[in-house]
């Protein structure tokens, strides 16, 4: 199994978790505004980086 593809999948899942947590915090008005924005930005970065790693890594056997 390719290490880059695995790392990309982990980053994608972390990004999704961060985005969901940000959305729930935003809707419930819980937490500091800066914290919510920071988690949202990190979630977006992790998500798109993970997707990019998965898409650009070739399967070589």
PDB file of C-alpha atoms in Angstrom:
ATOM      1  CA  UNK A   1       0.000   0.000   0.000  1.00  0.00           C
ATOM      2  CA  UNK A   2       1.254   3.419  -0.893  1.00  0.00           C
ATOM      3  CA  UNK A   3       2.267   5.605   2.060  1.00  0.00           C
ATOM      4  CA  UNK A   4       1.343   8.875   0.323  1.00  0.00           C
ATOM      5  CA  UNK A   5      -2.144   7.614  -0.492  1.00  0.00           C
ATOM      6  CA  UNK A   6      -2.658   6.483   3.106  1.00  0.00           C
ATOM      7  CA  UNK A   7      -1.445   9.825   4.449  1.00  0.00           C
ATOM      8  CA  UNK A   8      -3.761  11.598   1.997  1.00  0.00           C
ATOM      9  CA  UNK A   9      -6.713   9.566   3.251  1.00  0.00           C
ATOM     10  CA  UNK A  10      -5.858  10.416   6.858  1.00  0.00           C
ATOM     11  CA  UNK A  11      -5.604  14.120   6.015  1.00  0.00           C
ATOM     12  CA  UNK A  12      -8.924  13.987   4.189  1.00  0.00           C
ATOM     13  CA  UNK A  13     -10.671  12.397   7.153  1.00  0.00           C
ATOM     14  CA  UNK A  14      -9.120  14.926   9.561  1.00  0.00           C
ATOM     15  CA  UNK A  15     -10.274  17.735   7.278  1.00  0.00           C
ATOM     16  CA  UNK A  16     -13.827  16.399   7.213  1.00  0.00           C
ATOM     17  CA  UNK A  17     -13.852  16.086  11.007  1.00  0.00           C
ATOM     18  CA  UNK A  18     -12.555  19.654  11.341  1.00  0.00           C
ATOM     19  CA  UNK A  19     -15.165  21.011   8.957  1.00  0.00           C
ATOM     20  CA  UNK A  20     -18.000  19.189  10.720  1.00  0.00           C
ATOM     21  CA  UNK A  21     -16.810  20.419  14.115  1.00  0.00           C
ATOM     22  CA  UNK A  22     -16.590  23.963  12.752  1.00  0.00           C
ATOM     23  CA  UNK A  23     -20.105  23.787  11.324  1.00  0.00           C
ATOM     24  CA  UNK A  24     -21.560  22.459  14.583  1.00  0.00           C
ATOM     25  CA  UNK A  25     -19.733  25.096  16.645  1.00  0.00           C
ATOM     26  CA  UNK A  26     -20.882  27.828  14.276  1.00  0.00           C
ATOM     27  CA  UNK A  27     -24.524  26.730  14.399  1.00  0.00           C
ATOM     28  CA  UNK A  28     -24.580  26.338  18.186  1.00  0.00           C
ATOM     29  CA  UNK A  29     -22.671  29.605  18.749  1.00  0.00           C
ATOM     30  CA  UNK A  30     -20.284  27.789  21.062  1.00  0.00           C
ATOM     31  CA  UNK A  31     -16.611  28.580  21.315  1.00  0.00           C
ATOM     32  CA  UNK A  32     -14.530  31.602  20.518  1.00  0.00           C
ATOM     33  CA  UNK A  33     -14.912  33.093  17.047  1.00  0.00           C
ATOM     34  CA  UNK A  34     -11.165  32.918  16.365  1.00  0.00           C
ATOM     35  CA  UNK A  35     -11.080  29.252  17.353  1.00  0.00           C
ATOM     36  CA  UNK A  36     -13.961  28.407  15.030  1.00  0.00           C
ATOM     37  CA  UNK A  37     -12.365  30.267  12.132  1.00  0.00           C
ATOM     38  CA  UNK A  38      -8.971  28.656  12.779  1.00  0.00           C
ATOM     39  CA  UNK A  39     -10.440  25.169  12.886  1.00  0.00           C
ATOM     40  CA  UNK A  40     -12.403  25.856   9.718  1.00  0.00           C
ATOM     41  CA  UNK A  41      -9.321  27.044   7.833  1.00  0.00           C
ATOM     42  CA  UNK A  42      -7.269  24.069   9.039  1.00  0.00           C
ATOM     43  CA  UNK A  43     -10.104  21.718   8.066  1.00  0.00           C
ATOM     44  CA  UNK A  44     -10.217  23.150   4.541  1.00  0.00           C
ATOM     45  CA  UNK A  45      -6.432  22.943   4.179  1.00  0.00           C
ATOM     46  CA  UNK A  46      -6.302  19.340   5.439  1.00  0.00           C
ATOM     47  CA  UNK A  47      -9.237  18.314   3.251  1.00  0.00           C
ATOM     48  CA  UNK A  48      -7.910  19.722  -0.010  1.00  0.00           C
ATOM     49  CA  UNK A  49      -4.344  18.590   0.686  1.00  0.00           C
ATOM     50  CA  UNK A  50      -5.556  15.057   1.370  1.00  0.00           C
ATOM     51  CA  UNK A  51      -7.703  14.981  -1.762  1.00  0.00           C
ATOM     52  CA  UNK A  52      -4.768  16.260  -3.806  1.00  0.00           C
ATOM     53  CA  UNK A  53      -2.443  13.569  -2.443  1.00  0.00           C
ATOM     54  CA  UNK A  54      -4.938  10.813  -3.183  1.00  0.00           C
ATOM     55  CA  UNK A  55      -5.624  12.049  -6.712  1.00  0.00           C
ATOM     56  CA  UNK A  56      -2.025  12.660  -7.798  1.00  0.00           C
ATOM     57  CA  UNK A  57      -0.455   9.522  -6.325  1.00  0.00           C
ATOM     58  CA  UNK A  58      -0.221   6.750  -8.885  1.00  0.00           C
ATOM     59  CA  UNK A  59      -0.760   3.115  -7.973  1.00  0.00           C
ATOM     60  CA  UNK A  60       2.411   1.271  -8.830  1.00  0.00           C
ATOM     61  CA  UNK A  61       2.741  -2.418  -8.084  1.00  0.00           C
TER      62      UNK A  61
END
